[in-house]
Short mmCIF file of C-alpha atoms in Angstrom, two decimals:
data_model
loop_
_atom_site.label_atom_id
_atom_site.label_comp_id
_atom_site.label_asym_id
_atom_site.label_seq_id
_atom_site.Cartn_x
_atom_site.Cartn_y
_atom_site.Cartn_z
CA MET A 1 312.97 92.99 273.23
CA LYS A 2 309.96 91.13 274.61
CA ALA A 3 306.69 90.03 273.05
CA LEU A 4 303.11 90.44 274.24
CA VAL A 5 300.71 87.97 272.62
CA LEU A 6 296.98 88.53 272.98
CA SER A 7 295.05 85.28 273.39
CA GLY A 8 291.95 86.36 275.27
CA GLY A 9 288.65 87.23 273.63
CA ALA A 10 285.56 85.15 273.11
CA GLY A 11 285.84 84.49 269.38
CA THR A 12 282.17 85.22 268.76
CA ARG A 13 282.58 85.34 264.97
CA LEU A 14 283.80 81.72 264.96
CA ARG A 15 280.95 80.29 266.99
CA PRO A 16 279.88 77.55 267.46
CA ILE A 17 283.51 76.30 267.14
CA THR A 18 284.65 78.70 269.89
CA HIS A 19 281.93 77.64 272.33
CA THR A 20 284.28 74.76 273.20
CA SER A 21 287.67 75.90 271.89
CA ALA A 22 289.86 79.02 272.01
CA LYS A 23 289.80 80.83 268.67
CA GLN A 24 293.61 81.05 268.71
CA LEU A 25 293.81 77.24 268.78
CA VAL A 26 291.63 76.56 265.74
CA PRO A 27 294.07 74.84 263.37
CA VAL A 28 295.32 76.03 260.01
CA ALA A 29 296.95 73.21 258.00
CA ASN A 30 296.57 71.11 261.17
CA LYS A 31 298.49 73.56 263.39
CA PRO A 32 296.87 76.14 265.72
CA VAL A 33 296.95 79.72 264.43
CA LEU A 34 298.59 80.84 267.68
CA PHE A 35 301.58 78.55 267.06
CA TYR A 36 302.45 80.32 263.80
CA GLY A 37 302.69 83.61 265.70
CA LEU A 38 304.86 82.12 268.45
CA GLU A 39 307.17 80.59 265.84
CA SER A 40 307.49 83.99 264.11
CA ILE A 41 308.38 85.63 267.42
CA ALA A 42 311.05 83.00 268.15
CA ALA A 43 312.45 83.33 264.62
CA ALA A 44 312.86 87.09 265.22
CA GLY A 45 315.18 86.34 268.13
CA ILE A 46 312.73 87.21 270.92
CA ARG A 47 312.69 84.83 273.88
CA GLU A 48 310.54 86.38 276.65
CA VAL A 49 306.83 86.26 275.82
CA GLY A 50 303.84 87.34 277.87
CA ILE A 51 300.54 85.79 276.81
CA ILE A 52 297.36 87.65 277.74
CA VAL A 53 294.69 85.06 278.59
CA GLY A 54 291.00 85.24 279.46
CA ASP A 55 288.22 82.67 279.79
CA THR A 56 290.14 80.08 277.72
CA ALA A 57 293.31 80.42 279.83
CA ARG A 58 293.51 76.74 280.77
CA GLU A 59 293.25 75.62 277.16
CA ILE A 60 295.93 78.08 276.04
CA ARG A 61 298.22 76.99 278.89
CA ASP A 62 297.75 73.31 278.07
CA ALA A 63 298.60 73.91 274.41
CA VAL A 64 301.58 76.24 274.82
CA GLY A 65 303.01 75.11 278.17
CA ASP A 66 306.12 76.96 279.29
CA GLY A 67 306.97 77.84 275.69
CA SER A 68 310.11 75.70 275.55
CA ARG A 69 308.85 73.76 272.52
CA PHE A 70 309.07 77.05 270.61
CA GLY A 71 312.33 78.15 272.19
CA LEU A 72 310.46 80.70 274.30
CA ASP A 73 310.05 81.55 277.98
CA VAL A 74 306.31 82.18 278.46
CA THR A 75 304.60 84.14 281.22
CA TYR A 76 300.79 84.10 281.43
CA ILE A 77 299.00 87.37 282.25
CA PRO A 78 295.28 87.08 283.14
CA GLN A 79 292.85 89.67 281.78
CA GLU A 80 289.53 89.77 283.62
CA ALA A 81 287.62 90.82 280.50
CA PRO A 82 288.48 91.82 276.91
CA LEU A 83 288.83 95.53 277.69
CA GLY A 84 290.91 96.54 274.66
CA LEU A 85 294.40 96.12 273.26
CA ALA A 86 295.74 99.10 275.19
CA HIS A 87 294.35 97.55 278.38
CA ALA A 88 296.48 94.48 277.67
CA VAL A 89 299.57 96.71 277.60
CA LEU A 90 298.43 98.35 280.84
CA ILE A 91 298.13 95.09 282.76
CA ALA A 92 301.41 93.75 281.34
CA ARG A 93 303.42 96.67 282.74
CA GLU A 94 305.34 94.62 285.30
CA PHE A 95 306.23 91.93 282.76
CA LEU A 96 307.31 94.39 280.06
CA GLY A 97 309.41 96.60 282.35
CA GLU A 98 311.45 99.13 280.38
CA ASP A 99 312.02 96.88 277.39
CA ASP A 100 310.91 97.45 273.82
CA PHE A 101 308.20 94.98 272.83
CA VAL A 102 306.20 93.61 269.94
CA MET A 103 302.47 93.14 270.48
CA TYR A 104 301.05 90.29 268.40
CA LEU A 105 297.38 89.38 268.13
CA GLY A 106 297.21 85.63 268.60
CA ASP A 107 294.50 85.06 266.00
CA ASN A 108 296.31 86.98 263.25
CA PHE A 109 298.37 85.41 260.52
CA VAL A 110 301.30 87.10 258.75
CA VAL A 111 303.02 85.11 256.01
CA GLY A 112 306.77 85.58 256.12
CA GLY A 113 306.97 86.31 259.82
CA ILE A 114 308.10 89.49 261.59
CA THR A 115 311.90 89.17 261.59
CA GLU A 116 312.54 92.03 259.14
CA LEU A 117 310.09 94.28 260.97
CA VAL A 118 311.78 93.62 264.33
CA GLU A 119 315.24 94.25 262.85
CA GLU A 120 314.05 97.53 261.33
CA PHE A 121 312.59 98.65 264.67
CA ARG A 122 315.77 97.79 266.52
CA ALA A 123 317.82 99.77 264.01
CA THR A 124 315.66 102.94 263.99
CA ARG A 125 313.94 102.77 267.42
CA PRO A 126 310.85 104.93 266.88
CA ASP A 127 308.38 105.23 269.75
CA ALA A 128 306.00 102.97 267.85
CA GLN A 129 305.84 101.16 264.54
CA ILE A 130 302.68 99.81 262.94
CA LEU A 131 301.91 97.58 259.99
CA LEU A 132 299.30 98.64 257.46
CA THR A 133 297.63 96.86 254.59
CA LYS A 134 294.96 97.86 252.09
CA VAL A 135 291.56 96.25 252.70
CA ALA A 136 288.28 96.30 250.81
CA ASP A 137 286.16 97.31 253.83
CA PRO A 138 288.17 99.33 256.40
CA ARG A 139 285.15 99.82 258.68
CA ALA A 140 285.94 96.58 260.52
CA PHE A 141 289.50 97.64 261.45
CA GLY A 142 291.65 100.32 262.96
CA VAL A 143 292.34 102.69 260.06
CA ALA A 144 295.36 104.93 259.44
CA GLU A 145 295.44 108.20 257.54
CA LEU A 146 298.84 109.24 256.17
CA ASP A 147 299.97 112.76 255.35
CA VAL A 148 301.48 113.82 252.02
CA ASP A 149 304.91 112.65 253.21
CA GLY A 150 303.61 109.21 254.12
CA ARG A 151 303.73 109.78 257.88
CA VAL A 152 300.92 108.62 260.20
CA ALA A 153 298.68 111.63 260.77
CA ARG A 154 295.53 110.12 262.26
CA LEU A 155 294.17 106.79 263.50
CA GLU A 156 290.57 105.72 264.00
CA GLU A 157 289.07 102.52 265.43
CA LYS A 158 286.38 100.94 263.22
CA PRO A 159 285.24 104.26 261.69
CA ALA A 160 281.82 104.49 260.06
CA HIS A 161 283.34 106.68 257.33
CA PRO A 162 286.98 105.64 256.85
CA ARG A 163 289.42 108.27 255.62
CA SER A 164 291.59 105.64 253.92
CA ASP A 165 291.69 101.95 253.02
CA LEU A 166 294.77 101.29 255.18
CA ALA A 167 293.96 98.90 258.04
CA LEU A 168 296.21 98.17 261.00
CA VAL A 169 297.61 94.66 260.91
CA GLY A 170 297.63 92.86 264.25
CA VAL A 171 301.35 93.39 264.91
CA TYR A 172 302.65 96.50 266.71
CA LEU A 173 306.11 97.45 267.98
CA PHE A 174 306.61 99.82 270.89
CA SER A 175 309.25 101.49 272.98
CA PRO A 176 308.52 102.00 276.72
CA ALA A 177 306.73 105.23 275.66
CA ALA A 178 303.67 103.01 275.15
CA HIS A 179 303.14 102.80 278.91
CA GLU A 180 302.61 106.53 279.27
CA ALA A 181 300.30 106.47 276.25
CA VAL A 182 297.99 103.75 277.59
CA ARG A 183 297.79 105.50 280.98
CA SER A 184 296.82 108.77 279.29
CA ILE A 185 293.75 107.65 277.36
CA ALA A 186 290.15 107.05 278.42
CA PRO A 187 287.90 104.14 277.45
CA SER A 188 286.14 104.48 274.11
CA ALA A 189 282.38 104.52 273.57
CA ARG A 190 282.41 100.73 273.60
CA GLY A 191 284.16 100.70 276.99
CA GLU A 192 287.60 99.60 275.79
CA LEU A 193 291.07 101.13 275.90
CA GLU A 194 291.84 101.30 272.19
CA ILE A 195 295.37 100.87 270.93
CA THR A 196 294.54 103.32 268.14
CA HIS A 197 293.86 105.99 270.79
CA ALA A 198 297.20 105.26 272.45
CA LEU A 199 298.96 105.57 269.11
CA GLN A 200 297.09 108.81 268.37
CA TRP A 201 298.23 110.13 271.76
CA LEU A 202 301.84 109.45 270.75
CA ILE A 203 301.26 111.26 267.44
CA ASP A 204 299.65 114.26 269.20
CA GLU A 205 302.59 114.38 271.60
CA ARG A 206 304.91 114.55 268.58
CA ARG A 207 306.43 111.17 269.30
CA THR A 208 307.72 109.12 266.37
CA VAL A 209 305.14 106.68 264.99
CA LYS A 210 306.34 104.88 261.88
CA SER A 211 304.29 102.76 259.53
CA THR A 212 305.11 100.00 257.10
CA ILE A 213 302.67 99.08 254.35
CA ILE A 214 302.92 95.36 253.76
CA SER A 215 302.14 93.79 250.42
CA GLY A 216 302.49 90.25 251.75
CA TYR A 217 299.71 88.09 253.06
CA TRP A 218 297.90 88.99 256.29
CA LYS A 219 294.61 87.79 257.72
CA ASP A 220 292.63 88.25 260.88
CA THR A 221 291.31 84.70 261.30
CA GLY A 222 288.27 85.88 263.23
CA ASN A 223 285.65 84.33 260.94
CA VAL A 224 285.14 81.13 258.98
CA ALA A 225 285.78 82.64 255.54
CA ASP A 226 289.15 84.03 256.64
CA MET A 227 290.09 80.76 258.38
CA LEU A 228 289.49 78.86 255.14
CA GLU A 229 291.44 81.41 253.12
CA VAL A 230 294.42 81.26 255.50
CA ASN A 231 294.27 77.47 255.38
CA ARG A 232 294.41 77.63 251.58
CA SER A 233 297.35 80.03 251.67
CA VAL A 234 299.40 77.90 254.08
CA LEU A 235 298.68 74.70 252.17
CA GLU A 236 300.13 76.32 249.03
CA LEU A 237 303.52 76.02 250.77
CA LEU A 238 302.97 72.40 251.82
CA THR A 239 305.84 69.93 251.56
CA PRO A 240 304.56 66.55 250.27
CA ARG A 241 305.16 63.53 252.48
CA ASN A 242 303.64 60.14 253.17
CA GLU A 243 304.05 58.57 256.59
CA GLY A 244 300.87 56.52 256.33
CA SER A 245 299.50 53.71 254.18
CA VAL A 246 298.16 54.36 250.67
CA ASP A 247 296.83 51.49 248.54
CA GLU A 248 297.27 51.05 244.78
CA ALA A 249 293.66 51.96 244.08
CA THR A 250 294.25 55.48 245.37
CA GLU A 251 295.21 58.39 243.08
CA ILE A 252 297.24 61.22 244.59
CA ILE A 253 297.71 64.44 242.61
CA GLY A 254 299.74 67.46 243.69
CA ARG A 255 301.12 68.31 247.14
CA VAL A 256 299.67 65.97 249.73
CA SER A 257 300.90 65.33 253.27
CA ILE A 258 299.74 62.14 255.01
CA GLY A 259 300.50 61.69 258.70
CA GLY A 260 301.81 58.64 260.49
CA GLY A 261 299.33 55.82 260.96
CA ALA A 262 296.87 57.30 258.45
CA THR A 263 295.21 54.98 255.92
CA VAL A 264 293.97 55.95 252.46
CA ARG A 265 292.10 53.39 250.36
CA ALA A 266 290.40 53.55 246.95
CA SER A 267 290.30 57.34 247.03
CA ARG A 268 291.34 60.37 244.99
CA ILE A 269 293.32 63.08 246.75
CA VAL A 270 294.00 66.33 244.88
CA GLY A 271 296.37 68.65 246.72
CA PRO A 272 297.24 70.74 248.42
CA VAL A 273 295.81 68.54 251.15
CA VAL A 274 296.99 67.55 254.62
CA ILE A 275 295.68 64.39 256.29
CA GLY A 276 296.45 63.97 259.97
CA ALA A 277 297.86 61.00 261.85
CA HIS A 278 295.65 57.92 262.28
CA THR A 279 292.96 59.29 259.98
CA VAL A 280 291.15 56.90 257.59
CA VAL A 281 290.02 57.96 254.11
CA GLU A 282 288.15 55.34 252.09
CA ASN A 283 286.23 55.45 248.80
CA SER A 284 286.32 59.24 248.93
CA TYR A 285 287.49 62.37 247.17
CA ILE A 286 289.55 64.97 249.07
CA GLY A 287 289.90 68.16 247.04
CA PRO A 288 292.33 71.10 247.12
CA SER A 289 292.81 73.37 250.13
CA THR A 290 291.54 70.82 252.64
CA SER A 291 292.98 70.02 256.07
CA ILE A 292 291.80 66.90 257.86
CA ALA A 293 293.11 66.53 261.40
CA GLU A 294 294.15 63.42 263.30
CA HIS A 295 291.86 60.49 264.17
CA CYS A 296 289.22 61.42 261.60
CA ARG A 297 287.31 59.14 259.23
CA VAL A 298 286.05 60.02 255.74
CA THR A 299 284.21 57.30 253.84
CA ASP A 300 282.08 57.40 250.69
CA SER A 301 282.19 61.20 250.71
CA GLU A 302 283.64 64.23 248.91
CA ILE A 303 285.14 67.26 250.63
CA GLU A 304 287.01 70.28 249.30
CA TYR A 305 288.25 73.69 250.53
CA SER A 306 287.48 72.79 254.15
CA ILE A 307 288.94 72.26 257.61
CA VAL A 308 288.02 69.16 259.62
CA LEU A 309 289.11 69.05 263.25
CA SER A 310 290.23 65.98 265.19
CA GLY A 311 288.03 62.97 265.81
CA SER A 312 285.35 63.85 263.26
CA SER A 313 283.79 61.62 260.64
CA LEU A 314 281.95 61.98 257.33
CA HIS A 315 280.17 58.94 255.95
CA GLY A 316 278.18 58.83 252.73
CA VAL A 317 277.35 62.54 252.67
CA GLY A 318 278.08 63.35 249.04
CA ARG A 319 279.88 66.66 248.59
CA VAL A 320 280.94 69.08 251.33
CA GLU A 321 282.84 72.28 250.57
CA ALA A 322 283.87 75.61 252.15
CA SER A 323 283.18 74.17 255.61
CA LEU A 324 284.73 74.33 259.07
CA ILE A 325 283.89 71.14 260.97
CA GLY A 326 284.65 70.97 264.70
CA ARG A 327 286.01 68.21 266.88
CA ASN A 328 284.28 64.84 267.25
CA VAL A 329 281.55 65.70 264.77
CA GLU A 330 279.59 62.97 262.99
CA ILE A 331 278.13 63.76 259.57
CA THR A 332 275.87 61.17 257.96
CA PRO A 333 273.03 61.21 255.39
CA ALA A 334 269.63 62.32 256.57
CA PRO A 335 267.02 59.54 256.76
CA PRO A 336 264.68 59.36 253.77
CA ILE A 337 261.50 61.35 254.15
CA PRO A 338 258.36 60.11 252.34
CA ALA A 339 257.25 62.53 249.66
CA ALA A 340 253.84 63.99 250.38
CA HIS A 341 251.72 67.07 249.76
CA ARG A 342 249.85 68.77 252.59
CA LEU A 343 246.98 70.92 251.40
CA VAL A 344 244.37 73.24 252.85
CA LEU A 345 242.09 74.19 249.97
CA GLY A 346 239.02 76.37 249.86
CA ASP A 347 235.80 75.47 248.06
CA HIS A 348 235.84 75.11 244.28
CA SER A 349 239.69 75.01 244.15
CA LYS A 350 241.65 73.62 241.21
CA VAL A 351 245.16 72.31 241.92
CA GLN A 352 247.72 70.67 239.65
CA ILE A 353 250.32 68.46 241.33
CA SER A 354 253.28 66.98 239.47
CA SER A 355 253.90 63.31 240.16
#
């Protein structure tokens, strides 16, 4: 079995972070989202991985390399534009050959990995197997409708009026039958080859499409709110460690990981929190569900439920929460502005101004 990992796309919902960084490389608990997916693929016993890349190809290549750090053999497959998930399968035909494969969206996060799913697919070998999960607003996803026996009857891509609350999770397993399916469909109204259409083609052709409803944790990390929630979830599993320097005036509560060369002075850290290597925290409060990357500086500030990327600093800014702060950002207090009233009043006006 091979793996096809999708790491193209512009990441518009994470802008301005993704103006200068691939969305798949935005870190969760100080590790890029994409790396969690690659680790899950390796843990499932898959070694050959094709990574679909677009405008951020160089950045993805620099981060992942040849895949050996993950125990993988990586091939990069350029996609000229984000033309749909089924288009990614179409252009990966030569790489995939006649092997079964798992398709994994590089900005998705599945707690617990995919090992059991891959083992189940290998044992039963349907033409396709999809993961489903219940969501509050299915309109933003591919949606599955099941028949009375629990089999997949119909699939729709981002329907205006969803027939169910079962959304497709960004992990799919296919036999080589997928290649005929993606060649047999036409672009959708938005000009993309939709994987839901390819799956529906398999269903209409009476091929076997299985589904698994997962109760575990899954997130599409395509926006800031989901990034912060995934960060919180991963930090709940954090193993405490201290490879830095913490003075006696500092109070550490709960699960906290401090990287090598980091310095924490006269501060209060309430976990789960991860502090990256060579970061300085001084006279500050770091609250739960916060990840601070390497080479950052936090002084005379408070921050909670946030992600701070490498090289950034917060100095004297009071409280910051529920924030995603990019690389090499400087946050400082605004200069004082003299208090004044500016008035344009008509004749015979009466105005009361509080001092």
